[in-house]
Amino acid sequence: MRRSLAGVALAVTSMVALSFLIPLAALVMSLVKEQSVTAAEQQAAALAPVLALTTDPSALRESAASLDAAEYLVVHLPDEPALGASRAPAALLERAQQGRESISREMAGGWICLQPVVLPGDQVAVIENFVPEEELTRGVTASWTVMLLLAVGLVGGSVLVADRLGAKVVRSSKRLAHASQALGRGNLDARVDPMGPRELREAGIAFNTMAHRMTELLAVERELVADLSHRLRTPLTALHLATERMAGSPESARVEAAVCALETELRAIITAARTPLAVGPMGQGMLGTEAGTDRDTGRAYHAPHPGPAGPRCEAADVVRHRTAFWAVLAEQQDRPCSLDLTQEPAAVGLSEDDVAAVVDALIGNVFRHTPPGTAFAVRVARTAQAVELVVEDAGPGIPEPEQALSRGSSTGSSGLGLDIARRAGSVTGGSVRIARGPRGGARITVVFGLAAPLPSGRAPRASRRRTGWRRAR
């Protein structure tokens, strides 16, 4: 933008300078020429009174010598040789003598002035004055140089002023753009110092107001989530009391374990909701992210830049622990389930809680949307650049996969489970795919981008993997 403004100032000022410089140059040359010719005519006219008084050559030479710059003055007396070196053409000289006509004309090498003087006896003498070419242009070059320097100074000054003004505008625009990008990446503390022209200052003030209001609304929303989650502690307390009364029964231990697990999850939700904005679950990497588009859903996402910093965990370990938790309920509902884990390291750029939330969401969907006795399988596979979590079942499947990925638009479902999986995959640069599996039901594949290698000297923790784990009914 600065270059454009400087170019516009250069073009406009150059045109203005040329529009004045060319006529002024011509005018200066014309004035110098006119002054030289006028001076020559005045010198010839000054010698005329002397010639009217006397025609003595000595007196005429003395009078001509007393005049300034009179080296080219020549007196043509009738019937006598010219007093000086004449440069006038014979035709012009004869015309001035016979016609008694003052002649001032340009000729080769300069300008000639002929002034006739009537002598006693009706004779005519002619005073000749010649102005050489260098006298006609004396001082023109210096004047043109001064005008050119002034024009260059004017153009340079205008370009400099335009560049300074443009720099101020560009600086304000860049700060506003950087603050907008930082806010888009999740830095909710990003603000801009309003500066520059009035319009940009107003835009900066509006941006700060918007960012402040957005932060307030997000804080209120997260606090509301925490409050709603906290309200669930009351029925959990009642469940704890109920399990204590059930002590000794075969189901009391399982119910107590399930209630404890639910309370742990609820505590994690409250903690995450009250964590400072932009650093909560699935948001740890948002302060250093890059934008992209999910190749399967077409949705925009922000993936973290590669680097050793940020959360990470072994996806296979988390999947094994969470599947073991769900296996208890699967056994109660006579659901055959199998687990297949990769033998390679499968570190992803998410915390264990985030990966656990994805596993719980996907397996929970199987329990909610398929009848008891429906088999399901969980698999973790490692590719060159990603880790794939696959959950498939033998249920009716998902008739509209695209709609299922839209939060809150699925019939009979809030769509939160698949949305959690999609967001977790997007944070690592991955995606979610829904298809029909070989068991006849839904096959959901969540692709996580591999976490960046740890710094040298810190080897990743080896995960304990179990392949082909199965719990039959």
CSV table of C-alpha atoms in Angstrom, one decimal:
chain,number,residue,atom,x,y,z
A,1,MET,CA,0.0,0.0,0.0
A,2,ARG,CA,2.9,2.4,0.8
A,3,ARG,CA,4.4,1.7,-2.6
A,4,SER,CA,1.0,2.4,-4.3
A,5,LEU,CA,0.5,5.7,-2.5
A,6,ALA,CA,4.1,6.7,-3.2
A,7,GLY,CA,3.6,5.8,-6.9
A,8,VAL,CA,0.4,7.9,-7.1
A,9,ALA,CA,2.1,10.9,-5.4
A,10,LEU,CA,5.1,10.5,-7.8
A,11,ALA,CA,2.8,10.4,-10.9
A,12,VAL,CA,0.6,13.3,-9.9
A,13,THR,CA,3.4,15.5,-8.7
A,14,SER,CA,5.5,14.7,-11.8
A,15,MET,CA,2.6,15.7,-14.1
A,16,VAL,CA,2.0,18.9,-12.2
A,17,ALA,CA,5.7,19.8,-12.2
A,18,LEU,CA,6.0,19.1,-15.9
A,19,SER,CA,2.9,21.1,-16.7
A,20,PHE,CA,4.6,24.1,-15.1
A,21,LEU,CA,8.2,23.3,-15.9
A,22,ILE,CA,7.9,23.2,-19.7
A,23,PRO,CA,6.1,26.5,-20.1
A,24,LEU,CA,8.4,28.2,-17.6
A,25,ALA,CA,11.5,26.9,-19.5
A,26,ALA,CA,10.1,28.3,-22.7
A,27,LEU,CA,9.2,31.6,-21.0
A,28,VAL,CA,12.7,31.9,-19.5
A,29,MET,CA,14.3,31.4,-22.9
A,30,SER,CA,12.0,33.9,-24.5
A,31,LEU,CA,12.7,36.5,-21.8
A,32,VAL,CA,16.5,36.1,-22.0
A,33,LYS,CA,16.3,36.5,-25.8
A,34,GLU,CA,14.0,39.5,-25.6
A,35,GLN,CA,16.2,41.2,-23.0
A,36,SER,CA,19.4,40.7,-25.2
A,37,VAL,CA,17.7,42.1,-28.3
A,38,THR,CA,16.2,45.0,-26.3
A,39,ALA,CA,19.7,45.8,-24.9
A,40,ALA,CA,21.2,45.7,-28.4
A,41,GLU,CA,18.5,48.1,-29.8
A,42,GLN,CA,19.0,50.5,-26.9
A,43,GLN,CA,22.7,50.6,-27.6
A,44,ALA,CA,22.1,51.4,-31.2
A,45,ALA,CA,19.6,54.1,-30.3
A,46,ALA,CA,22.0,55.6,-27.8
A,47,LEU,CA,24.6,56.1,-30.6
A,48,ALA,CA,22.1,57.8,-32.9
A,49,PRO,CA,22.3,61.3,-31.2
A,50,VAL,CA,26.0,61.3,-31.5
A,51,LEU,CA,25.8,60.4,-35.2
A,52,ALA,CA,23.4,63.3,-35.7
A,53,LEU,CA,25.9,65.7,-34.3
A,54,THR,CA,29.1,64.5,-36.0
A,55,THR,CA,30.2,62.0,-38.5
A,56,ASP,CA,33.8,62.1,-37.5
A,57,PRO,CA,35.0,58.4,-37.3
A,58,SER,CA,37.2,59.0,-34.3
A,59,ALA,CA,34.4,60.6,-32.3
A,60,LEU,CA,32.0,57.8,-33.3
A,61,ARG,CA,34.5,55.1,-32.2
A,62,GLU,CA,35.0,56.9,-28.9
A,63,SER,CA,31.3,57.2,-28.3
A,64,ALA,CA,30.7,53.5,-29.3
A,65,ALA,CA,33.5,52.4,-26.9
A,66,SER,CA,31.9,54.2,-24.0
A,67,LEU,CA,28.7,52.1,-24.4
A,68,ASP,CA,28.5,48.8,-22.4
A,69,ALA,CA,29.0,45.6,-24.5
A,70,ALA,CA,29.5,47.7,-27.7
A,71,GLU,CA,32.1,45.5,-29.3
A,72,TYR,CA,29.6,44.5,-32.0
A,73,LEU,CA,28.5,48.1,-32.8
A,74,VAL,CA,29.2,49.1,-36.4
A,75,VAL,CA,28.4,52.5,-38.1
A,76,HIS,CA,27.7,52.6,-41.8
A,77,LEU,CA,28.4,56.2,-43.1
A,78,PRO,CA,27.3,57.2,-46.6
A,79,ASP,CA,30.1,56.8,-49.1
A,80,GLU,CA,32.6,55.7,-46.5
A,81,PRO,CA,33.7,52.3,-45.3
A,82,ALA,CA,32.0,50.8,-42.2
A,83,LEU,CA,33.4,51.6,-38.8
A,84,GLY,CA,33.8,48.1,-37.6
A,85,ALA,CA,33.4,44.5,-38.8
A,86,SER,CA,29.9,44.3,-40.3
A,87,ARG,CA,27.9,41.1,-40.2
A,88,ALA,CA,24.7,42.5,-41.7
A,89,PRO,CA,23.6,41.0,-45.1
A,90,ALA,CA,24.0,43.6,-47.9
A,91,ALA,CA,20.3,43.3,-48.8
A,92,LEU,CA,19.2,44.2,-45.2
A,93,LEU,CA,21.7,47.0,-45.1
A,94,GLU,CA,20.5,48.5,-48.4
A,95,ARG,CA,16.9,48.1,-47.2
A,96,ALA,CA,17.6,50.0,-44.0
A,97,GLN,CA,19.4,52.8,-45.9
A,98,GLN,CA,17.0,53.3,-48.7
A,99,GLY,CA,13.8,52.6,-46.9
A,100,ARG,CA,14.9,54.3,-43.7
A,101,GLU,CA,13.5,51.3,-41.8
A,102,SER,CA,14.6,49.9,-38.4
A,103,ILE,CA,15.3,46.2,-38.8
A,104,SER,CA,15.6,43.6,-36.0
A,105,ARG,CA,15.9,40.1,-37.3
A,106,GLU,CA,17.4,36.7,-36.4
A,107,MET,CA,20.1,35.4,-38.6
A,108,ALA,CA,22.7,32.7,-38.7
A,109,GLY,CA,24.8,32.9,-35.6
A,110,GLY,CA,22.8,35.5,-33.7
A,111,TRP,CA,20.5,38.5,-34.0
A,112,ILE,CA,21.0,41.6,-36.1
A,113,CYS,CA,19.7,45.1,-35.3
A,114,LEU,CA,19.9,47.9,-37.9
A,115,GLN,CA,19.0,51.5,-36.9
A,116,PRO,CA,18.9,54.2,-39.7
A,117,VAL,CA,19.9,57.8,-38.8
A,118,VAL,CA,19.1,60.7,-41.1
A,119,LEU,CA,22.1,63.0,-41.5
A,120,PRO,CA,22.2,66.6,-42.7
A,121,GLY,CA,21.8,66.8,-46.5
A,122,ASP,CA,19.2,64.1,-46.4
A,123,GLN,CA,21.8,61.3,-46.2
A,124,VAL,CA,21.2,58.2,-44.2
A,125,ALA,CA,23.7,56.4,-42.0
A,126,VAL,CA,23.0,53.0,-40.4
A,127,ILE,CA,23.9,51.8,-36.9
A,128,GLU,CA,24.4,48.0,-36.8
A,129,ASN,CA,24.5,46.0,-33.6
A,130,PHE,CA,24.9,42.2,-33.6
A,131,VAL,CA,23.9,39.9,-30.7
A,132,PRO,CA,25.7,36.5,-30.9
A,133,GLU,CA,23.9,33.3,-30.2
A,134,GLU,CA,25.5,32.7,-26.8
A,135,GLU,CA,24.2,36.1,-25.6
A,136,LEU,CA,20.7,35.1,-26.6
A,137,THR,CA,20.9,32.1,-24.3
A,138,ARG,CA,23.1,33.4,-21.6
A,139,GLY,CA,21.8,32.2,-18.1
A,140,VAL,CA,19.1,29.9,-19.7
A,141,THR,CA,20.9,26.7,-18.7
A,142,ALA,CA,21.4,27.9,-15.1
A,143,SER,CA,17.7,28.9,-14.9
A,144,TRP,CA,16.6,25.5,-16.3
A,145,THR,CA,18.9,23.7,-13.8
A,146,VAL,CA,17.4,25.6,-10.9
A,147,MET,CA,13.8,24.9,-12.0
A,148,LEU,CA,14.7,21.2,-12.5
A,149,LEU,CA,16.2,20.9,-9.1
A,150,LEU,CA,13.1,22.6,-7.6
A,151,ALA,CA,10.8,20.2,-9.5
A,152,VAL,CA,12.8,17.2,-8.3
A,153,GLY,CA,12.7,18.5,-4.7
A,154,LEU,CA,9.0,19.0,-5.0
A,155,VAL,CA,8.4,15.5,-6.4
A,156,GLY,CA,10.7,13.9,-3.8
A,157,GLY,CA,9.1,15.8,-1.0
A,158,SER,CA,5.6,14.8,-2.1
A,159,VAL,CA,6.7,11.1,-2.4
A,160,LEU,CA,8.2,11.3,1.1
A,161,VAL,CA,5.1,12.8,2.6
A,162,ALA,CA,2.9,10.2,0.9
A,163,ASP,CA,5.2,7.4,2.1
A,164,ARG,CA,5.0,8.6,5.7
A,165,LEU,CA,1.2,8.9,5.5
A,166,GLY,CA,1.0,5.5,3.8
A,167,ALA,CA,3.3,4.0,6.5
A,168,LYS,CA,1.0,5.2,9.2
A,169,VAL,CA,-2.1,3.8,7.5
A,170,VAL,CA,-0.3,0.5,6.7
A,171,ARG,CA,1.0,0.2,10.3
A,172,SER,CA,-2.5,0.6,11.6
A,173,SER,CA,-3.9,-1.9,9.1
A,174,LYS,CA,-1.3,-4.5,9.9
A,175,ARG,CA,-1.8,-4.2,13.6
A,176,LEU,CA,-5.6,-4.7,13.1
A,177,ALA,CA,-5.0,-7.6,10.8
A,178,HIS,CA,-2.5,-9.3,13.2
A,179,ALA,CA,-4.9,-8.8,16.1
A,180,SER,CA,-7.7,-10.3,14.0
A,181,GLN,CA,-5.5,-13.3,13.1
A,182,ALA,CA,-4.5,-13.8,16.7
A,183,LEU,CA,-8.1,-13.7,17.8
A,184,GLY,CA,-9.0,-16.2,15.1
A,185,ARG,CA,-6.2,-18.5,16.4
A,186,GLY,CA,-7.7,-18.4,19.8
A,187,ASN,CA,-5.8,-15.7,21.6
A,188,LEU,CA,-8.7,-14.0,23.3
A,189,ASP,CA,-6.4,-11.4,24.9
A,190,ALA,CA,-5.6,-10.0,21.5
A,191,ARG,CA,-6.3,-6.2,21.3
A,192,VAL,CA,-5.3,-3.4,19.0
A,193,ASP,CA,-4.0,0.1,19.8
A,194,PRO,CA,-6.3,2.4,17.7
A,195,MET,CA,-4.2,4.6,15.6
A,196,GLY,CA,-4.0,6.1,12.1
A,197,PRO,CA,-6.8,7.8,10.2
A,198,ARG,CA,-10.2,8.3,11.9
A,199,GLU,CA,-11.7,5.4,10.0
A,200,LEU,CA,-9.0,3.0,11.1
A,201,ARG,CA,-9.1,4.2,14.7
A,202,GLU,CA,-12.9,3.6,14.7
A,203,ALA,CA,-12.3,0.1,13.2
A,204,GLY,CA,-9.7,-0.6,16.0
A,205,ILE,CA,-12.1,0.6,18.7
A,206,ALA,CA,-14.9,-1.6,17.2
A,207,PHE,CA,-12.5,-4.6,17.1
A,208,ASN,CA,-11.6,-4.2,20.8
A,209,THR,CA,-15.2,-3.9,21.7
A,210,MET,CA,-16.1,-7.0,19.8
A,211,ALA,CA,-13.2,-9.0,21.3
A,212,HIS,CA,-14.1,-7.9,24.8
A,213,ARG,CA,-17.8,-8.7,24.3
A,214,MET,CA,-16.9,-12.1,22.8
A,215,THR,CA,-14.7,-12.9,25.7
A,216,GLU,CA,-17.4,-12.0,28.1
A,217,LEU,CA,-20.0,-14.1,26.3
A,218,LEU,CA,-17.6,-17.1,26.2
A,219,ALA,CA,-16.8,-16.7,29.9
A,220,VAL,CA,-20.5,-16.6,30.7
A,221,GLU,CA,-21.2,-19.6,28.6
A,222,ARG,CA,-18.4,-21.6,30.2
A,223,GLU,CA,-19.5,-20.7,33.6
A,224,LEU,CA,-23.0,-21.7,32.8
A,225,VAL,CA,-21.7,-25.1,31.6
A,226,ALA,CA,-19.8,-25.4,34.9
A,227,ASP,CA,-22.9,-24.5,36.9
A,228,LEU,CA,-25.1,-26.9,35.1
A,229,SER,CA,-22.5,-29.7,35.5
A,230,HIS,CA,-22.2,-28.8,39.2
A,231,ARG,CA,-26.0,-29.3,39.6
A,232,LEU,CA,-25.5,-32.9,38.7
A,233,ARG,CA,-23.5,-33.6,41.8
A,234,THR,CA,-26.7,-33.7,43.9
A,235,PRO,CA,-28.2,-36.8,42.1
A,236,LEU,CA,-24.7,-38.3,42.2
A,237,THR,CA,-24.6,-37.9,45.9
A,238,ALA,CA,-28.0,-39.7,46.1
A,239,LEU,CA,-26.6,-42.5,44.0
A,240,HIS,CA,-23.6,-42.8,46.3
A,241,LEU,CA,-26.0,-43.2,49.3
A,242,ALA,CA,-28.0,-45.7,47.3
A,243,THR,CA,-24.9,-47.8,46.6
A,244,GLU,CA,-24.0,-47.8,50.3
A,245,ARG,CA,-27.5,-49.2,51.1
A,246,MET,CA,-26.9,-51.8,48.4
A,247,ALA,CA,-23.7,-52.9,50.1
A,248,GLY,CA,-23.3,-56.7,49.9
A,249,SER,CA,-25.3,-57.2,46.8
A,250,PRO,CA,-23.5,-58.4,43.6
A,251,GLU,CA,-24.2,-55.3,41.7
A,252,SER,CA,-23.2,-52.8,44.3
A,253,ALA,CA,-19.5,-52.8,43.4
A,254,ARG,CA,-20.3,-52.2,39.7
A,255,VAL,CA,-22.8,-49.5,40.4
A,256,GLU,CA,-20.3,-47.8,42.8
A,257,ALA,CA,-17.5,-48.0,40.2
A,258,ALA,CA,-19.8,-46.5,37.6
A,259,VAL,CA,-20.9,-43.7,39.9
A,260,CYS,CA,-17.3,-42.9,40.8
A,261,ALA,CA,-16.4,-42.9,37.1
A,262,LEU,CA,-19.3,-40.5,36.4
A,263,GLU,CA,-18.3,-38.3,39.2
A,264,THR,CA,-14.7,-38.2,37.9
A,265,GLU,CA,-15.9,-37.2,34.5
A,266,LEU,CA,-18.2,-34.6,35.9
A,267,ARG,CA,-15.4,-33.1,37.9
A,268,ALA,CA,-13.2,-33.0,34.8
A,269,ILE,CA,-16.0,-31.2,32.9
A,270,ILE,CA,-16.4,-28.6,35.7
A,271,THR,CA,-12.6,-28.1,35.8
A,272,ALA,CA,-12.4,-27.7,32.0
A,273,ALA,CA,-15.3,-25.3,31.9
A,274,ARG,CA,-13.7,-23.1,34.5
A,275,THR,CA,-10.2,-23.2,32.9
A,276,PRO,CA,-9.2,-19.9,31.3
A,277,LEU,CA,-10.5,-19.5,27.8
A,278,ALA,CA,-8.5,-20.9,24.8
A,279,VAL,CA,-6.6,-23.3,27.0
A,280,GLY,CA,-9.3,-25.8,27.8
A,281,PRO,CA,-9.9,-29.3,26.4
A,282,MET,CA,-9.1,-29.5,22.7
A,283,GLY,CA,-8.0,-25.9,22.8
A,284,GLN,CA,-4.5,-26.2,24.2
A,285,GLY,CA,-3.0,-25.9,20.8
A,286,MET,CA,-5.1,-23.1,19.5
A,287,LEU,CA,-2.7,-20.4,20.5
A,288,GLY,CA,-0.2,-21.7,18.0
A,289,THR,CA,-2.2,-23.1,15.2
A,290,GLU,CA,-2.6,-22.9,11.5
A,291,ALA,CA,-5.8,-22.9,9.5
A,292,GLY,CA,-7.0,-25.6,7.2
A,293,THR,CA,-10.1,-27.3,5.8
A,294,ASP,CA,-11.3,-30.8,6.6
A,295,ARG,CA,-10.9,-32.8,3.4
A,296,ASP,CA,-14.0,-34.9,4.2
A,297,THR,CA,-16.4,-32.4,5.6
A,298,GLY,CA,-15.2,-29.2,4.1
A,299,ARG,CA,-15.2,-27.5,7.4
A,300,ALA,CA,-12.5,-25.1,8.5
A,301,TYR,CA,-10.2,-26.1,11.4
A,302,HIS,CA,-7.1,-24.9,13.2
A,303,ALA,CA,-4.3,-27.4,13.5
A,304,PRO,CA,-1.3,-26.8,15.8
A,305,HIS,CA,2.0,-26.1,14.3
A,306,PRO,CA,4.4,-29.0,14.5
A,307,GLY,CA,6.5,-28.7,17.6
A,308,PRO,CA,7.4,-30.6,20.7
A,309,ALA,CA,5.3,-28.3,23.0
A,310,GLY,CA,1.7,-28.9,23.9
A,311,PRO,CA,-0.3,-31.9,25.2
A,312,ARG,CA,0.4,-35.5,24.0
A,313,CYS,CA,-0.5,-39.0,24.9
A,314,GLU,CA,-0.4,-42.5,23.6
A,315,ALA,CA,-3.7,-43.1,21.9
A,316,ALA,CA,-3.5,-46.9,22.2
A,317,ASP,CA,-3.1,-46.8,26.0
A,318,VAL,CA,-6.1,-44.5,26.4
A,319,VAL,CA,-8.3,-46.5,24.0
A,320,ARG,CA,-7.4,-49.7,25.9
A,321,HIS,CA,-8.3,-48.3,29.3
A,322,ARG,CA,-11.6,-46.8,28.1
A,323,THR,CA,-12.6,-49.9,26.2
A,324,ALA,CA,-12.0,-51.9,29.3
A,325,PHE,CA,-14.4,-49.6,31.2
A,326,TRP,CA,-17.1,-50.0,28.5
A,327,ALA,CA,-16.5,-53.8,28.4
A,328,VAL,CA,-18.2,-54.2,31.8
A,329,LEU,CA,-21.5,-52.7,30.5
A,330,ALA,CA,-21.0,-54.6,27.2
A,331,GLU,CA,-20.9,-57.9,29.2
A,332,GLN,CA,-24.1,-56.9,31.0
A,333,GLN,CA,-25.9,-56.3,27.7
A,334,ASP,CA,-24.4,-59.4,26.0
A,335,ARG,CA,-22.5,-57.3,23.4
A,336,PRO,CA,-19.5,-59.0,21.9
A,337,CYS,CA,-16.7,-56.5,21.6
A,338,SER,CA,-13.1,-56.7,20.3
A,339,LEU,CA,-10.1,-54.5,20.6
A,340,ASP,CA,-7.2,-54.3,18.1
A,341,LEU,CA,-4.3,-52.0,19.0
A,342,THR,CA,-1.3,-51.1,16.9
A,343,GLN,CA,2.1,-52.4,17.9
A,344,GLU,CA,3.8,-49.0,16.9
A,345,PRO,CA,4.0,-45.8,19.0
A,346,ALA,CA,0.8,-43.8,18.4
A,347,ALA,CA,1.4,-40.5,20.1
A,348,VAL,CA,-1.2,-37.7,19.3
A,349,GLY,CA,-1.2,-34.0,20.2
A,350,LEU,CA,-4.1,-34.3,22.6
A,351,SER,CA,-4.4,-34.9,26.3
A,352,GLU,CA,-5.6,-38.3,27.7
A,353,ASP,CA,-8.9,-36.7,28.7
A,354,ASP,CA,-9.5,-35.4,25.2
A,355,VAL,CA,-8.8,-38.8,23.6
A,356,ALA,CA,-10.9,-40.5,26.3
A,357,ALA,CA,-13.8,-38.2,25.5
A,358,VAL,CA,-13.6,-39.2,21.9
A,359,VAL,CA,-13.6,-43.0,22.7
A,360,ASP,CA,-16.5,-42.5,25.2
A,361,ALA,CA,-18.5,-40.6,22.7
A,362,LEU,CA,-18.1,-43.1,19.9
A,363,ILE,CA,-18.7,-46.2,22.1
A,364,GLY,CA,-21.5,-44.5,23.9
A,365,ASN,CA,-23.2,-43.9,20.5
A,366,VAL,CA,-23.1,-47.7,19.9
A,367,PHE,CA,-24.8,-48.3,23.2
A,368,ARG,CA,-27.4,-45.6,22.7
A,369,HIS,CA,-28.3,-46.3,19.1
A,370,THR,CA,-28.0,-50.1,18.8
A,371,PRO,CA,-30.1,-52.7,20.6
A,372,PRO,CA,-28.5,-54.9,23.4
A,373,GLY,CA,-26.6,-57.8,22.0
A,374,THR,CA,-25.1,-55.8,19.0
A,375,ALA,CA,-21.5,-56.5,18.5
A,376,PHE,CA,-18.9,-53.8,18.1
A,377,ALA,CA,-15.2,-53.5,17.6
A,378,VAL,CA,-12.5,-50.9,18.4
A,379,ARG,CA,-9.3,-50.6,16.5
A,380,VAL,CA,-6.3,-48.3,16.6
A,381,ALA,CA,-4.0,-48.3,13.5
A,382,ARG,CA,-0.9,-46.3,12.8
A,383,THR,CA,-0.1,-44.9,9.3
A,384,ALA,CA,2.9,-42.9,8.1
A,385,GLN,CA,1.5,-39.5,9.2
A,386,ALA,CA,-1.6,-40.3,11.4
A,387,VAL,CA,-3.2,-42.5,14.0
A,388,GLU,CA,-6.7,-43.9,13.1
A,389,LEU,CA,-9.3,-44.8,15.7
A,390,VAL,CA,-12.0,-47.0,14.2
A,391,VAL,CA,-15.2,-47.9,16.0
A,392,GLU,CA,-17.6,-50.2,14.0
A,393,ASP,CA,-20.7,-52.0,15.0
A,394,ALA,CA,-23.3,-54.5,13.6
A,395,GLY,CA,-26.2,-52.1,14.1
A,396,PRO,CA,-28.5,-50.4,11.5
A,397,GLY,CA,-25.8,-47.9,10.5
A,398,ILE,CA,-26.1,-44.2,10.0
A,399,PRO,CA,-28.3,-43.3,7.0
A,400,GLU,CA,-27.1,-39.6,6.6
A,401,PRO,CA,-23.4,-39.3,7.5
A,402,GLU,CA,-23.1,-35.7,6.5
A,403,GLN,CA,-26.1,-34.7,8.7
A,404,ALA,CA,-24.8,-36.8,11.6
A,405,LEU,CA,-21.6,-34.7,11.6
A,406,SER,CA,-23.7,-31.5,12.1
A,407,ARG,CA,-24.0,-30.7,15.7
A,408,GLY,CA,-27.6,-30.8,16.9
A,409,SER,CA,-29.1,-31.7,13.5
A,410,SER,CA,-29.3,-35.5,13.7
A,411,THR,CA,-32.8,-36.9,14.3
A,412,GLY,CA,-33.1,-38.3,17.8
A,413,SER,CA,-29.6,-37.2,18.8
A,414,SER,CA,-27.8,-34.0,19.8
A,415,GLY,CA,-24.9,-34.8,17.6
A,416,LEU,CA,-22.5,-33.9,20.3
A,417,GLY,CA,-20.6,-37.2,20.2
A,418,LEU,CA,-19.6,-37.0,16.6
A,419,ASP,CA,-18.9,-33.3,17.0
A,420,ILE,CA,-16.5,-34.1,19.8
A,421,ALA,CA,-14.7,-36.6,17.6
A,422,ARG,CA,-14.6,-34.1,14.7
A,423,ARG,CA,-13.2,-31.3,16.8
A,424,ALA,CA,-10.5,-33.6,18.3
A,425,GLY,CA,-9.4,-34.7,14.9
A,426,SER,CA,-9.4,-31.2,13.5
A,427,VAL,CA,-7.2,-29.9,16.3
A,428,THR,CA,-4.5,-32.3,15.3
A,429,GLY,CA,-5.0,-31.8,11.6
A,430,GLY,CA,-7.1,-34.9,11.1
A,431,SER,CA,-10.7,-35.7,10.2
A,432,VAL,CA,-13.7,-37.9,10.7
A,433,ARG,CA,-15.1,-40.4,8.2
A,434,ILE,CA,-18.4,-42.3,8.4
A,435,ALA,CA,-19.0,-45.3,6.3
A,436,ARG,CA,-20.8,-48.7,6.5
A,437,GLY,CA,-18.5,-51.4,7.9
A,438,PRO,CA,-18.1,-55.1,7.2
A,439,ARG,CA,-20.4,-55.9,10.1
A,440,GLY,CA,-23.2,-54.1,8.3
A,441,GLY,CA,-23.5,-51.2,10.7
A,442,ALA,CA,-21.7,-47.9,11.1
A,443,ARG,CA,-18.0,-47.6,10.8
A,444,ILE,CA,-16.6,-44.3,12.2
A,445,THR,CA,-12.9,-43.5,11.6
A,446,VAL,CA,-11.3,-40.6,13.5
A,447,VAL,CA,-7.9,-39.6,12.1
A,448,PHE,CA,-5.5,-37.9,14.5
A,449,GLY,CA,-2.3,-36.3,13.3
A,450,LEU,CA,0.8,-37.7,14.8
A,451,ALA,CA,2.4,-35.6,17.6
A,452,ALA,CA,5.7,-34.0,16.9
A,453,PRO,CA,8.7,-36.0,18.1
A,454,LEU,CA,10.0,-35.2,21.6
A,455,PRO,CA,13.3,-33.4,22.1
A,456,SER,CA,16.4,-35.6,22.0
A,457,GLY,CA,16.9,-37.4,25.3
A,458,ARG,CA,13.2,-37.8,26.0
A,459,ALA,CA,12.0,-41.0,24.6
A,460,PRO,CA,8.2,-41.5,24.4
A,461,ARG,CA,6.7,-43.8,26.9
A,462,ALA,CA,6.2,-47.3,25.4
A,463,SER,CA,2.5,-48.2,25.5
A,464,ARG,CA,1.4,-51.7,26.6
A,465,ARG,CA,-0.7,-53.0,23.7
A,466,ARG,CA,-3.1,-55.9,23.6
A,467,THR,CA,-4.3,-57.3,20.2
A,468,GLY,CA,-7.4,-59.3,19.6
A,469,TRP,CA,-8.8,-58.7,23.0
A,470,ARG,CA,-12.4,-60.0,23.1
A,471,ARG,CA,-15.1,-60.3,25.7
A,472,ALA,CA,-17.9,-62.6,24.6
A,473,ARG,CA,-21.2,-62.9,26.1
